[in-house]
Short mmCIF file of C-alpha atoms and ligand atoms in Angstrom, two decimals:
data_model
loop_
_atom_site.label_atom_id
_atom_site.label_comp_id
_atom_site.label_asym_id
_atom_site.label_seq_id
_atom_site.Cartn_x
_atom_site.Cartn_y
_atom_site.Cartn_z
CA UNK A 22 73.14 86.43 76.68
CA UNK A 23 73.73 83.67 79.24
CA UNK A 24 77.02 83.84 81.08
CA UNK A 25 79.13 80.76 81.75
CA UNK A 26 82.16 79.81 83.84
CA UNK A 27 85.00 77.50 82.82
CA UNK A 28 86.62 74.94 85.11
CA UNK A 29 89.89 73.17 84.29
CA UNK A 30 91.26 70.39 86.46
CA UNK A 31 94.95 69.97 85.68
CA UNK A 32 96.35 66.58 86.58
CA UNK A 33 99.54 64.76 85.67
CA UNK A 34 97.52 62.32 83.52
CA UNK A 35 94.48 64.24 82.25
CA UNK A 36 93.25 67.76 81.69
CA UNK A 37 89.52 67.95 82.37
CA UNK A 38 87.50 70.93 81.23
CA UNK A 39 83.91 71.88 82.05
CA UNK A 40 81.52 74.70 81.20
CA UNK A 41 78.97 75.56 83.87
CA UNK A 42 76.19 78.13 83.51
CA UNK A 43 75.76 80.95 85.97
CA UNK A 44 72.57 79.09 86.93
CA UNK A 45 74.81 76.14 88.08
CA UNK A 46 73.79 73.96 85.13
CA UNK A 47 76.62 71.77 83.78
CA UNK A 48 76.69 72.54 80.06
CA UNK A 49 79.61 70.47 78.77
CA UNK A 50 82.68 68.49 79.83
CA UNK A 51 85.77 67.14 78.13
CA UNK A 52 88.88 65.23 79.11
CA UNK A 53 92.19 65.06 77.29
CA UNK A 54 95.51 63.36 78.14
CA UNK A 55 98.05 65.84 79.53
CA UNK A 56 100.53 64.38 77.04
CA UNK A 57 104.23 63.61 77.03
CA UNK A 58 105.37 67.21 77.33
CA UNK A 59 104.25 68.29 80.80
CA UNK A 60 106.29 71.52 80.70
CA UNK A 61 104.35 74.69 81.58
CA UNK A 62 104.25 76.23 78.07
CA UNK A 63 102.92 73.05 76.42
CA UNK A 64 100.36 72.40 79.17
CA UNK A 65 99.11 76.01 79.31
CA UNK A 66 98.71 76.11 75.51
CA UNK A 67 96.88 72.80 75.61
CA UNK A 68 94.51 74.05 78.33
CA UNK A 69 93.74 77.20 76.30
CA UNK A 70 93.05 74.96 73.29
CA UNK A 71 90.75 72.64 75.30
CA UNK A 72 88.78 75.66 76.49
CA UNK A 73 88.34 77.26 73.08
CA UNK A 74 87.39 73.91 71.51
CA UNK A 75 84.76 73.22 74.17
CA UNK A 76 83.35 76.74 73.90
CA UNK A 77 83.12 76.53 70.10
CA UNK A 78 81.72 72.97 70.04
CA UNK A 79 78.86 74.08 72.29
CA UNK A 80 77.91 77.10 70.19
CA UNK A 81 79.23 79.58 72.75
CA UNK A 82 81.58 82.55 72.51
CA UNK A 83 84.44 83.67 74.74
CA UNK A 84 82.54 86.91 75.41
CA UNK A 85 80.02 84.81 77.38
CA UNK A 86 82.68 83.50 79.76
CA UNK A 87 82.79 85.36 83.08
CA UNK A 88 85.90 83.69 84.45
CA UNK A 89 87.98 80.52 84.39
CA UNK A 90 89.16 78.50 87.38
CA UNK A 91 92.13 76.13 87.39
CA UNK A 92 92.72 73.35 89.88
CA UNK A 93 96.36 72.33 90.10
CA UNK A 94 98.42 70.12 92.38
CA UNK A 95 100.03 72.13 95.18
CA UNK A 96 102.04 73.74 96.59
CA UNK A 97 100.95 77.15 95.32
CA UNK A 98 99.90 80.66 96.25
CA UNK A 99 96.17 80.77 95.52
CA UNK A 100 96.03 84.58 95.69
CA UNK A 101 98.80 85.27 93.16
CA UNK A 102 98.00 82.12 91.15
CA UNK A 103 101.64 80.99 91.19
CA UNK A 104 102.22 77.22 91.21
CA UNK A 105 105.52 76.36 92.89
CA UNK A 106 106.71 72.86 91.98
CA UNK A 107 104.07 70.13 91.77
CA UNK A 108 105.77 66.70 91.93
CA UNK A 109 103.65 65.23 89.12
CA UNK A 110 104.18 68.07 86.61
CA UNK A 111 107.78 67.88 85.47
CA UNK A 112 109.46 71.18 84.59
CA UNK A 113 107.09 73.38 86.62
CA UNK A 114 108.76 75.84 88.94
CA UNK A 115 107.12 79.04 90.17
CA UNK A 116 104.75 79.21 87.20
CA UNK A 117 102.41 82.27 87.22
CA UNK A 118 99.51 80.11 86.05
CA UNK A 119 96.68 82.60 86.63
CA UNK A 120 98.50 85.45 84.87
CA UNK A 121 99.61 83.30 81.92
CA UNK A 122 96.13 81.88 81.35
CA UNK A 123 94.60 85.33 81.67
CA UNK A 124 96.96 86.48 78.88
CA UNK A 125 95.93 83.57 76.68
CA UNK A 126 92.18 83.82 77.31
CA UNK A 127 91.53 87.50 78.04
CA UNK A 128 89.26 86.74 81.02
CA UNK A 129 89.81 86.68 84.81
CA UNK A 130 91.57 83.44 85.79
CA UNK A 131 91.86 81.92 89.26
CA UNK A 132 93.99 79.10 90.60
CA UNK A 133 93.30 76.82 93.58
CA UNK A 134 94.71 73.55 94.84
CA UNK A 135 93.09 70.37 93.60
CA UNK A 136 91.69 69.20 96.95
CA UNK A 137 90.17 72.61 97.72
CA UNK A 138 88.39 72.72 94.36
CA UNK A 139 87.06 69.17 94.85
CA UNK A 140 85.68 70.29 98.21
CA UNK A 141 84.13 73.39 96.68
CA UNK A 142 82.61 71.29 93.86
CA UNK A 143 80.89 69.04 96.39
CA UNK A 144 79.68 72.07 98.34
CA UNK A 145 78.42 73.85 95.22
CA UNK A 146 76.73 71.06 93.24
CA UNK A 147 77.49 67.73 94.93
CA UNK A 148 76.82 65.90 98.18
CA UNK A 149 77.42 69.09 100.16
CA UNK A 150 74.84 71.17 98.32
CA UNK A 151 72.66 73.19 100.66
CA UNK A 152 74.91 72.58 103.67
CA UNK A 153 76.52 75.42 105.58
CA UNK A 154 79.72 73.61 106.54
CA UNK A 155 81.37 70.56 105.04
CA UNK A 156 84.63 68.64 105.39
CA UNK A 157 85.96 66.73 102.37
CA UNK A 158 88.61 64.02 102.28
CA UNK A 159 89.97 63.17 98.81
CA UNK A 160 91.26 59.60 98.75
CA UNK A 161 93.80 58.62 96.11
CA UNK A 162 97.54 58.01 96.01
CA UNK A 163 97.55 60.53 98.83
CA UNK A 164 94.84 61.99 101.07
CA UNK A 165 93.80 65.58 100.41
CA UNK A 166 91.30 67.73 102.20
CA UNK A 167 89.06 70.75 101.96
CA UNK A 168 86.84 72.60 104.41
CA UNK A 169 83.94 74.95 103.71
CA UNK A 170 82.58 76.99 106.61
CA UNK A 171 79.85 79.60 106.28
CA UNK A 172 79.87 78.92 102.53
CA UNK A 173 83.53 79.77 102.09
CA UNK A 174 86.68 77.69 101.73
CA UNK A 175 88.73 77.78 104.90
CA UNK A 176 92.21 78.71 103.71
CA UNK A 177 94.21 79.72 106.76
CA UNK A 178 96.53 82.68 107.10
CA UNK A 179 99.06 81.32 104.56
CA UNK A 180 96.59 79.47 102.36
CA UNK A 181 97.81 76.07 103.54
CA UNK A 182 94.76 75.02 105.59
CA UNK A 183 92.91 71.69 105.31
CA UNK A 184 95.88 69.40 104.67
CA UNK A 185 93.77 66.66 106.23
CA UNK A 186 96.00 63.88 104.94
CA UNK A 187 98.60 65.05 107.44
CA UNK A 188 96.50 64.87 110.56
CA UNK A 189 98.59 62.81 112.95
CA UNK A 190 96.72 59.63 113.83
CA UNK A 191 99.62 57.62 115.29
CA UNK A 192 102.60 58.65 117.40
CA UNK A 193 105.89 57.42 115.86
CA UNK A 194 103.83 55.75 113.14
CA UNK A 195 104.58 55.11 109.49
CA UNK A 196 106.82 57.58 107.67
CA UNK A 197 104.76 59.87 105.44
CA UNK A 198 105.82 61.49 102.15
CA UNK A 199 105.80 64.86 103.95
CA UNK A 200 108.65 63.72 106.21
CA UNK A 201 106.57 63.35 109.38
CA UNK A 202 105.41 60.12 111.00
CA UNK A 203 101.93 58.79 111.67
CA UNK A 204 100.01 60.96 109.18
CA UNK A 205 96.55 59.81 108.09
CA UNK A 206 97.82 59.66 104.49
CA UNK A 207 100.34 56.96 105.39
CA UNK A 208 97.44 54.70 106.46
CA UNK A 209 94.28 55.70 104.64
CA UNK A 210 95.42 56.54 101.10
CA UNK A 211 95.38 53.80 98.50
CA UNK A 212 99.15 53.61 98.99
CA UNK A 213 98.61 53.33 102.76
CA UNK A 214 96.04 50.56 102.26
CA UNK A 215 98.57 48.64 100.16
CA UNK A 216 101.16 49.11 102.93
CA UNK A 217 98.68 47.61 105.40
CA UNK A 218 98.19 44.63 103.08
CA UNK A 219 101.97 44.17 102.72
CA UNK A 220 102.59 44.28 106.47
CA UNK A 221 100.71 41.06 107.20
CA UNK A 222 101.43 39.51 103.80
CA UNK A 223 103.78 36.69 104.82
CA UNK A 224 101.39 35.17 107.35
CA UNK A 225 98.18 35.94 105.48
CA UNK A 226 95.95 33.33 103.92
CA UNK A 227 94.40 35.23 101.08
CA UNK A 228 93.42 34.87 97.45
CA UNK A 229 95.34 38.12 96.91
CA UNK A 230 98.50 35.97 96.77
CA UNK A 231 97.09 34.16 93.78
CA UNK A 232 95.84 37.41 92.21
CA UNK A 233 99.33 38.93 92.59
CA UNK A 234 101.18 35.74 91.62
CA UNK A 235 102.75 35.79 95.08
CA UNK A 236 104.35 39.21 94.60
CA UNK A 237 103.08 41.85 97.06
CA UNK A 238 104.53 44.55 94.76
CA UNK A 239 101.71 43.76 92.35
CA UNK A 240 99.10 44.77 94.96
CA UNK A 241 96.70 47.50 93.82
CA UNK A 242 93.74 49.13 95.53
CA UNK A 243 91.36 47.65 92.98
CA UNK A 244 92.66 44.10 93.60
CA UNK A 245 92.16 44.45 97.35
CA UNK A 246 88.66 45.78 96.70
CA UNK A 247 87.81 42.91 94.34
CA UNK A 248 89.08 40.32 96.84
CA UNK A 249 87.10 41.99 99.65
CA UNK A 250 83.90 41.97 97.59
CA UNK A 251 84.43 38.25 97.01
CA UNK A 252 84.57 37.81 100.79
CA UNK A 253 88.33 37.27 101.21
CA UNK A 254 88.90 37.62 104.96
CA UNK A 255 92.34 39.24 104.66
CA UNK A 256 91.21 41.82 102.09
CA UNK A 257 88.21 42.59 104.33
CA UNK A 258 90.60 43.04 107.26
CA UNK A 259 92.74 45.47 105.22
CA UNK A 260 89.64 47.48 104.28
CA UNK A 261 88.48 47.49 107.87
CA UNK A 262 91.86 48.80 109.10
CA UNK A 263 91.85 51.53 106.42
CA UNK A 264 88.33 52.55 107.34
CA UNK A 265 89.23 52.74 111.05
CA UNK A 266 92.10 55.15 110.29
CA UNK A 267 89.77 57.23 108.13
CA UNK A 268 87.18 57.19 110.88
CA UNK A 269 89.76 58.50 113.36
CA UNK A 270 90.64 61.36 111.01
CA UNK A 271 86.94 62.04 110.45
CA UNK A 272 86.21 61.98 114.20
CA UNK A 273 88.93 64.59 114.84
CA UNK A 274 87.48 66.89 112.20
CA UNK A 275 83.96 66.39 113.55
CA UNK A 276 85.11 67.27 117.06
CA UNK A 277 87.02 70.29 115.76
CA UNK A 278 84.41 71.79 113.45
CA UNK A 279 80.96 70.27 114.16
CA UNK A 280 80.29 70.17 110.38
CA UNK A 281 76.96 69.40 108.78
CA UNK A 282 78.40 66.86 106.31
CA UNK A 283 81.65 64.98 105.81
CA UNK A 284 82.29 63.73 102.28
CA UNK A 285 84.77 61.26 100.81
CA UNK A 286 85.89 61.80 97.19
CA UNK A 287 88.16 59.73 94.94
CA UNK A 288 88.15 56.16 93.67
CA UNK A 289 88.12 54.56 97.12
CA UNK A 290 84.89 56.35 98.04
CA UNK A 291 83.09 53.98 95.63
CA UNK A 292 83.75 51.11 98.04
CA UNK A 293 80.36 51.71 99.68
CA UNK A 294 79.65 49.85 102.89
CA UNK A 295 83.07 48.20 102.90
CA UNK A 296 84.31 51.61 103.94
CA UNK A 297 81.41 53.67 105.20
CA UNK A 298 79.94 51.40 107.87
CA UNK A 299 83.29 51.13 109.69
CA UNK A 300 84.00 54.85 109.25
CA UNK A 301 80.62 55.66 110.82
CA UNK A 302 81.15 53.21 113.70
CA UNK A 303 84.61 54.64 114.38
CA UNK A 304 83.23 58.18 114.34
CA UNK A 305 80.46 57.26 116.77
CA UNK A 306 83.00 55.62 119.10
CA UNK A 307 85.54 58.46 118.99
CA UNK A 308 83.78 61.80 118.44
CA UNK A 309 81.43 63.58 120.82
CA UNK A 310 77.88 62.31 120.54
CA UNK A 311 76.12 65.49 119.45
CA UNK A 312 78.39 66.41 116.49
CA UNK A 313 78.89 62.72 115.54
CA UNK A 314 75.12 62.14 115.33
CA UNK A 315 74.59 65.41 113.51
CA UNK A 316 77.21 64.90 110.80
CA UNK A 317 76.16 63.02 107.68
CA UNK A 318 79.03 60.96 106.23
CA UNK A 319 78.62 60.59 102.47
CA UNK A 320 80.37 59.59 99.24
CA UNK A 321 81.00 62.30 96.62
CA UNK A 322 77.91 63.41 94.73
CA UNK A 323 79.81 64.38 91.57
CA UNK A 324 81.85 61.20 91.14
CA UNK A 325 85.13 61.99 89.40
CA UNK A 326 83.99 65.48 88.46
CA UNK A 327 84.09 67.15 91.90
CA UNK A 328 87.38 68.81 90.95
CA UNK A 329 86.55 70.20 87.53
CA UNK A 330 83.08 71.42 88.60
CA UNK A 331 84.64 72.91 91.73
CA UNK A 332 87.17 74.82 89.59
CA UNK A 333 84.26 76.58 87.91
CA UNK A 334 82.41 77.13 91.21
CA UNK A 335 85.47 78.51 92.95
CA UNK A 336 86.20 80.84 90.03
CA UNK A 337 82.62 82.17 90.08
CA UNK A 338 82.73 82.68 93.85
CA UNK A 339 86.04 84.56 93.65
CA UNK A 340 84.88 86.59 90.65
CA UNK A 341 81.71 87.68 92.47
CA UNK A 342 83.55 88.42 95.71
CA UNK A 343 86.37 90.21 93.86
CA UNK A 344 88.47 87.87 95.97
CA UNK A 345 92.08 87.48 94.85
ZN1 ZN B 27 102.32 63.67 106.19
#
Protein backbone atom coordinates (compact mmCIF):
# COMPACT_ATOMS: atom_id res chain seq x y z
CA UNK A 1 0.00 0.00 0.00
CA UNK A 2 1.37 3.41 -0.99
CA UNK A 3 2.19 5.72 1.87
CA UNK A 4 1.32 9.42 1.81
CA UNK A 5 2.10 12.54 3.83
CA UNK A 6 -0.30 15.36 4.70
CA UNK A 7 0.60 19.05 4.64
CA UNK A 8 -1.58 21.75 6.19
CA UNK A 9 -0.79 25.43 5.79
CA UNK A 10 -2.66 27.35 8.47
CA UNK A 11 -3.22 31.01 7.66
CA UNK A 12 -5.47 33.68 9.12
CA UNK A 13 -7.58 33.61 5.92
CA UNK A 14 -7.33 30.07 4.53
CA UNK A 15 -6.48 26.55 5.56
CA UNK A 16 -4.75 24.74 2.71
CA UNK A 17 -4.36 20.99 2.76
CA UNK A 18 -2.33 18.73 0.47
CA UNK A 19 -1.62 15.02 0.14
CA UNK A 20 1.79 14.11 -1.25
CA UNK A 21 2.98 10.58 -2.00
CA UNK A 22 6.17 9.20 -0.54
CA UNK A 23 7.40 9.34 -4.15
CA UNK A 24 6.97 13.19 -4.01
CA UNK A 25 3.93 13.13 -6.29
CA UNK A 26 1.27 15.71 -5.37
CA UNK A 27 -1.94 13.69 -5.09
CA UNK A 28 -4.54 16.25 -4.03
CA UNK A 29 -5.00 19.76 -2.65
CA UNK A 30 -7.82 21.71 -1.05
CA UNK A 31 -8.34 25.16 0.39
CA UNK A 32 -10.98 26.29 2.85
CA UNK A 33 -11.64 29.64 4.59
CA UNK A 34 -10.36 29.64 8.17
CA UNK A 35 -13.75 31.04 9.17
CA UNK A 36 -15.03 33.54 11.70
CA UNK A 37 -14.03 31.53 14.76
CA UNK A 38 -10.22 31.51 14.70
CA UNK A 39 -9.95 30.10 18.23
CA UNK A 40 -7.68 27.04 18.58
CA UNK A 41 -10.42 24.43 19.19
CA UNK A 42 -12.48 25.48 16.15
CA UNK A 43 -9.42 25.74 13.88
CA UNK A 44 -7.90 22.42 14.99
CA UNK A 45 -11.23 20.62 14.50
CA UNK A 46 -11.59 22.21 11.08
CA UNK A 47 -8.07 21.11 10.07
CA UNK A 48 -8.80 17.53 11.18
CA UNK A 49 -12.01 17.66 9.11
CA UNK A 50 -10.20 19.02 6.02
CA UNK A 51 -7.68 16.19 6.28
CA UNK A 52 -10.21 13.39 6.66
CA UNK A 53 -12.36 14.80 3.82
CA UNK A 54 -9.39 15.02 1.46
CA UNK A 55 -8.22 11.51 2.38
CA UNK A 56 -11.69 10.04 1.84
CA UNK A 57 -12.39 11.97 -1.39
CA UNK A 58 -9.21 10.54 -2.91
CA UNK A 59 -9.98 6.94 -2.03
CA UNK A 60 -7.29 6.77 0.65
CA UNK A 61 -7.30 5.65 4.28
CA UNK A 62 -5.74 7.18 7.38
CA UNK A 63 -3.66 4.02 7.78
CA UNK A 64 -1.76 5.08 4.64
CA UNK A 65 -0.71 8.40 6.16
CA UNK A 66 2.84 8.37 7.55
CA UNK A 67 2.74 11.80 9.16
CA UNK A 68 1.18 15.26 8.97
CA UNK A 69 3.00 18.59 8.92
CA UNK A 70 1.49 21.92 9.92
CA UNK A 71 2.79 25.32 8.91
CA UNK A 72 1.67 28.07 11.27
CA UNK A 73 2.54 31.73 11.77
CA UNK A 74 5.23 32.16 14.42
CA UNK A 75 6.43 32.55 17.07
CA UNK A 76 6.57 28.90 18.12
CA UNK A 77 8.73 26.08 19.39
CA UNK A 78 9.14 23.76 16.40
CA UNK A 79 10.44 20.88 18.53
CA UNK A 80 7.55 20.79 21.02
CA UNK A 81 5.02 21.95 18.41
CA UNK A 82 3.71 24.71 20.68
CA UNK A 83 2.46 27.87 18.94
CA UNK A 84 2.83 30.90 21.19
CA UNK A 85 0.65 33.81 20.05
CA UNK A 86 0.40 34.41 16.29
CA UNK A 87 -0.92 37.95 15.67
CA UNK A 88 -3.33 36.84 12.92
CA UNK A 89 -4.94 33.96 14.86
CA UNK A 90 -7.06 35.53 17.59
CA UNK A 91 -7.37 33.55 20.82
CA UNK A 92 -4.21 31.48 20.33
CA UNK A 93 -1.85 31.40 23.26
CA UNK A 94 0.67 28.63 23.90
CA UNK A 95 -1.33 26.08 21.90
CA UNK A 96 0.23 22.56 21.82
CA UNK A 97 -0.66 22.22 18.13
CA UNK A 98 1.39 19.10 17.34
CA UNK A 99 0.10 17.20 20.38
CA UNK A 100 -3.54 18.21 19.84
CA UNK A 101 -3.50 17.25 16.16
CA UNK A 102 -1.77 13.97 16.97
CA UNK A 103 -4.65 13.22 19.39
CA UNK A 104 -7.22 14.00 16.71
CA UNK A 105 -5.51 12.12 13.86
CA UNK A 106 -3.60 9.29 15.54
CA UNK A 107 -0.46 9.87 13.45
CA UNK A 108 2.84 11.72 14.09
CA UNK A 109 2.30 15.47 13.67
CA UNK A 110 4.96 18.16 13.22
CA UNK A 111 4.76 21.93 13.36
CA UNK A 112 7.02 24.48 11.65
CA UNK A 113 6.83 28.19 10.95
CA UNK A 114 5.22 29.25 7.69
CA UNK A 115 8.34 30.74 6.07
CA UNK A 116 10.46 27.68 6.89
CA UNK A 117 7.92 25.34 5.33
CA UNK A 118 7.71 27.52 2.19
CA UNK A 119 11.49 27.30 1.95
CA UNK A 120 11.43 23.54 2.42
CA UNK A 121 8.66 23.21 -0.21
CA UNK A 122 10.81 25.03 -2.77
CA UNK A 123 13.82 22.89 -1.84
CA UNK A 124 11.83 19.65 -2.01
CA UNK A 125 9.68 20.08 -5.13
CA UNK A 126 10.04 23.67 -6.37
CA UNK A 127 12.68 25.99 -7.79
CA UNK A 128 15.25 24.69 -5.31
CA UNK A 129 14.89 21.04 -6.28
CA UNK A 130 18.23 19.32 -6.71
CA UNK A 131 20.18 22.15 -5.07
CA UNK A 132 22.29 21.61 -1.98
CA UNK A 133 21.75 25.01 -0.41
CA UNK A 134 19.03 27.59 -0.96
CA UNK A 135 17.88 30.87 0.56
CA UNK A 136 14.19 31.79 0.33
CA UNK A 137 12.57 35.18 0.87
CA UNK A 138 8.78 35.15 1.26
CA UNK A 139 7.32 38.49 0.20
CA UNK A 140 3.91 39.50 1.51
CA UNK A 141 2.59 41.86 4.17
CA UNK A 142 5.90 41.09 5.82
CA UNK A 143 9.13 39.47 4.63
CA UNK A 144 9.86 35.96 5.86
CA UNK A 145 12.83 33.75 5.21
CA UNK A 146 14.11 30.21 5.16
CA UNK A 147 17.51 28.63 4.62
CA UNK A 148 18.37 25.07 3.62
CA UNK A 149 21.99 23.98 3.89
CA UNK A 150 23.21 20.46 3.20
CA UNK A 151 19.58 19.48 2.58
CA UNK A 152 18.40 20.57 6.01
CA UNK A 153 16.58 23.64 7.31
CA UNK A 154 18.94 25.90 9.21
CA UNK A 155 17.14 26.53 12.49
CA UNK A 156 19.66 28.03 14.88
CA UNK A 157 20.18 27.13 18.52
CA UNK A 158 16.76 28.46 19.61
CA UNK A 159 14.90 27.69 16.39
CA UNK A 160 14.65 31.37 15.44
CA UNK A 161 17.08 31.40 12.50
CA UNK A 162 16.37 32.84 9.04
CA UNK A 163 14.29 35.85 10.04
CA UNK A 164 15.51 37.45 6.83
CA UNK A 165 12.90 40.19 6.91
CA UNK A 166 14.79 41.66 9.85
CA UNK A 167 18.19 41.94 8.24
CA UNK A 168 19.19 45.55 8.86
CA UNK A 169 19.59 47.33 5.54
CA UNK A 170 19.54 50.93 6.78
CA UNK A 171 20.93 52.54 9.92
CA UNK A 172 18.24 54.57 11.76
CA UNK A 173 15.84 53.67 8.96
CA UNK A 174 12.11 53.10 8.96
CA UNK A 175 10.53 51.67 12.11
CA UNK A 176 9.73 47.97 11.66
CA UNK A 177 6.89 45.99 13.26
CA UNK A 178 9.52 44.15 15.33
CA UNK A 179 10.47 47.40 17.10
CA UNK A 180 13.84 47.86 15.40
CA UNK A 181 14.71 50.34 12.67
CA UNK A 182 15.91 49.81 9.12
CA UNK A 183 14.80 46.17 8.69
CA UNK A 184 14.44 44.82 5.16
CA UNK A 185 10.75 44.14 5.87
CA UNK A 186 10.08 47.86 6.38
CA UNK A 187 11.22 48.48 2.78
CA UNK A 188 10.73 45.36 0.70
CA UNK A 189 7.42 43.90 1.90
CA UNK A 190 4.25 44.91 0.10
CA UNK A 191 3.59 47.21 3.06
CA UNK A 192 7.10 48.65 2.69
CA UNK A 193 6.57 49.20 -1.04
CA UNK A 194 3.37 51.13 -0.26
CA UNK A 195 5.32 53.23 2.28
CA UNK A 196 7.84 54.05 -0.46
CA UNK A 197 4.99 55.13 -2.74
CA UNK A 198 3.47 57.30 0.02
CA UNK A 199 6.76 59.03 0.81
CA UNK A 200 7.02 60.78 -2.55
CA UNK A 201 3.26 60.96 -3.09
CA UNK A 202 2.71 64.72 -2.79
CA UNK A 203 5.25 65.64 -5.46
CA UNK A 204 4.66 62.64 -7.71
CA UNK A 205 3.10 62.84 -11.14
CA UNK A 206 1.49 59.46 -11.45
CA UNK A 207 -1.66 57.77 -12.66
CA UNK A 208 -1.75 56.10 -9.24
CA UNK A 209 -3.38 59.31 -7.96
CA UNK A 210 -6.25 58.75 -10.35
CA UNK A 211 -6.39 55.02 -9.54
CA UNK A 212 -6.59 55.84 -5.81
CA UNK A 213 -8.92 58.82 -6.25
CA UNK A 214 -6.18 60.98 -4.75
CA UNK A 215 -6.07 59.04 -1.47
CA UNK A 216 -2.70 57.36 -0.80
CA UNK A 217 -4.42 55.16 1.83
CA UNK A 218 -6.07 53.33 -1.07
CA UNK A 219 -2.65 52.26 -2.42
CA UNK A 220 -2.24 48.49 -2.82
CA UNK A 221 0.64 46.40 -4.15
CA UNK A 222 -1.46 45.26 -7.10
CA UNK A 223 -2.29 48.87 -8.09
CA UNK A 224 1.39 49.84 -8.07
CA UNK A 225 2.15 46.76 -10.14
CA UNK A 226 -0.60 47.55 -12.66
CA UNK A 227 0.58 51.15 -13.01
CA UNK A 228 4.19 49.99 -13.45
CA UNK A 229 3.20 47.52 -16.17
CA UNK A 230 1.44 50.37 -17.96
CA UNK A 231 4.73 52.28 -17.88
CA UNK A 232 3.90 54.81 -15.13
CA UNK A 233 7.28 56.34 -14.24
CA UNK A 234 6.51 56.79 -10.53
CA UNK A 235 5.23 53.23 -10.09
CA UNK A 236 8.34 51.98 -11.92
CA UNK A 237 10.48 54.05 -9.55
CA UNK A 238 8.72 52.51 -6.51
CA UNK A 239 9.31 49.01 -7.90
CA UNK A 240 12.93 49.84 -8.61
CA UNK A 241 13.48 51.09 -5.04
CA UNK A 242 11.83 47.96 -3.60
CA UNK A 243 13.96 45.72 -5.79
CA UNK A 244 17.15 47.52 -4.72
CA UNK A 245 16.35 46.89 -1.03
CA UNK A 246 15.63 43.25 -1.82
CA UNK A 247 18.86 43.04 -3.77
CA UNK A 248 20.79 44.37 -0.77
CA UNK A 249 19.22 41.73 1.48
CA UNK A 250 19.95 39.07 -1.14
CA UNK A 251 23.56 40.24 -1.54
CA UNK A 252 24.14 39.93 2.22
CA UNK A 253 22.80 36.38 2.24
CA UNK A 254 24.88 35.47 -0.81
CA UNK A 255 28.02 36.81 0.85
CA UNK A 256 27.18 35.00 4.10
CA UNK A 257 26.23 31.59 2.72
CA UNK A 258 27.40 31.23 -0.91
CA UNK A 259 24.10 29.45 -1.74
CA UNK A 260 23.35 27.66 -4.98
CA UNK A 261 19.95 29.34 -5.46
CA UNK A 262 18.04 32.25 -3.97
CA UNK A 263 14.27 32.12 -4.40
CA UNK A 264 11.50 34.69 -3.94
CA UNK A 265 8.03 33.42 -2.94
CA UNK A 266 4.74 35.26 -2.45
CA UNK A 267 2.55 37.45 -4.64
CA UNK A 268 5.25 40.02 -5.39
CA UNK A 269 7.51 37.35 -6.90
CA UNK A 270 5.12 37.24 -9.89
CA UNK A 271 6.31 40.72 -10.90
CA UNK A 272 8.93 39.16 -13.18
CA UNK A 273 11.54 41.47 -14.65
CA UNK A 274 10.10 44.50 -12.85
CA UNK A 275 11.70 42.98 -9.79
CA UNK A 276 14.26 40.42 -10.84
CA UNK A 277 16.45 42.44 -13.20
CA UNK A 278 17.10 45.11 -10.54
CA UNK A 279 17.58 42.50 -7.81
CA UNK A 280 20.20 40.75 -9.97
CA UNK A 281 21.97 44.03 -10.81
CA UNK A 282 22.04 45.02 -7.13
CA UNK A 283 23.42 41.61 -6.17
CA UNK A 284 26.15 41.84 -8.80
CA UNK A 285 27.10 45.32 -7.57
CA UNK A 286 27.11 44.45 -3.86
CA UNK A 287 28.06 40.80 -3.35
CA UNK A 288 31.42 39.18 -4.06
CA UNK A 289 31.79 38.19 -7.68
CA UNK A 290 32.22 34.44 -7.30
CA UNK A 291 29.14 33.74 -5.11
CA UNK A 292 27.05 36.41 -6.93
CA UNK A 293 27.75 34.80 -10.33
CA UNK A 294 27.18 31.33 -8.95
CA UNK A 295 23.82 32.00 -7.29
CA UNK A 296 20.71 31.62 -9.44
CA UNK A 297 17.98 34.09 -8.42
CA UNK A 298 14.55 32.66 -9.20
CA UNK A 299 10.82 33.03 -8.56
CA UNK A 300 9.03 30.27 -6.62
CA UNK A 301 8.49 27.07 -8.58
CA UNK A 302 5.35 26.06 -6.67
CA UNK A 303 3.46 29.36 -6.92
CA UNK A 304 1.18 29.77 -3.91
CA UNK A 305 1.65 26.16 -2.83
CA UNK A 306 5.26 26.32 -1.57
CA UNK A 307 3.95 26.40 2.01
CA UNK A 308 1.46 23.56 1.95
CA UNK A 309 3.76 21.26 -0.07
CA UNK A 310 6.62 22.19 2.25
CA UNK A 311 4.51 21.22 5.28
CA UNK A 312 4.30 17.70 3.87
CA UNK A 313 7.99 17.64 2.90
CA UNK A 314 9.13 18.88 6.29
CA UNK A 315 6.93 16.33 8.06
CA UNK A 316 8.36 13.49 5.96
CA UNK A 317 11.93 14.67 6.58
CA UNK A 318 11.37 14.89 10.34
CA UNK A 319 9.54 11.56 10.41
CA UNK A 320 12.41 9.82 8.61
CA UNK A 321 15.08 11.50 10.72
CA UNK A 322 13.11 10.88 13.94
CA UNK A 323 13.77 14.58 14.39
CA UNK A 324 11.62 16.31 17.00
ZN1 LIG B 1 12.21 44.13 11.96
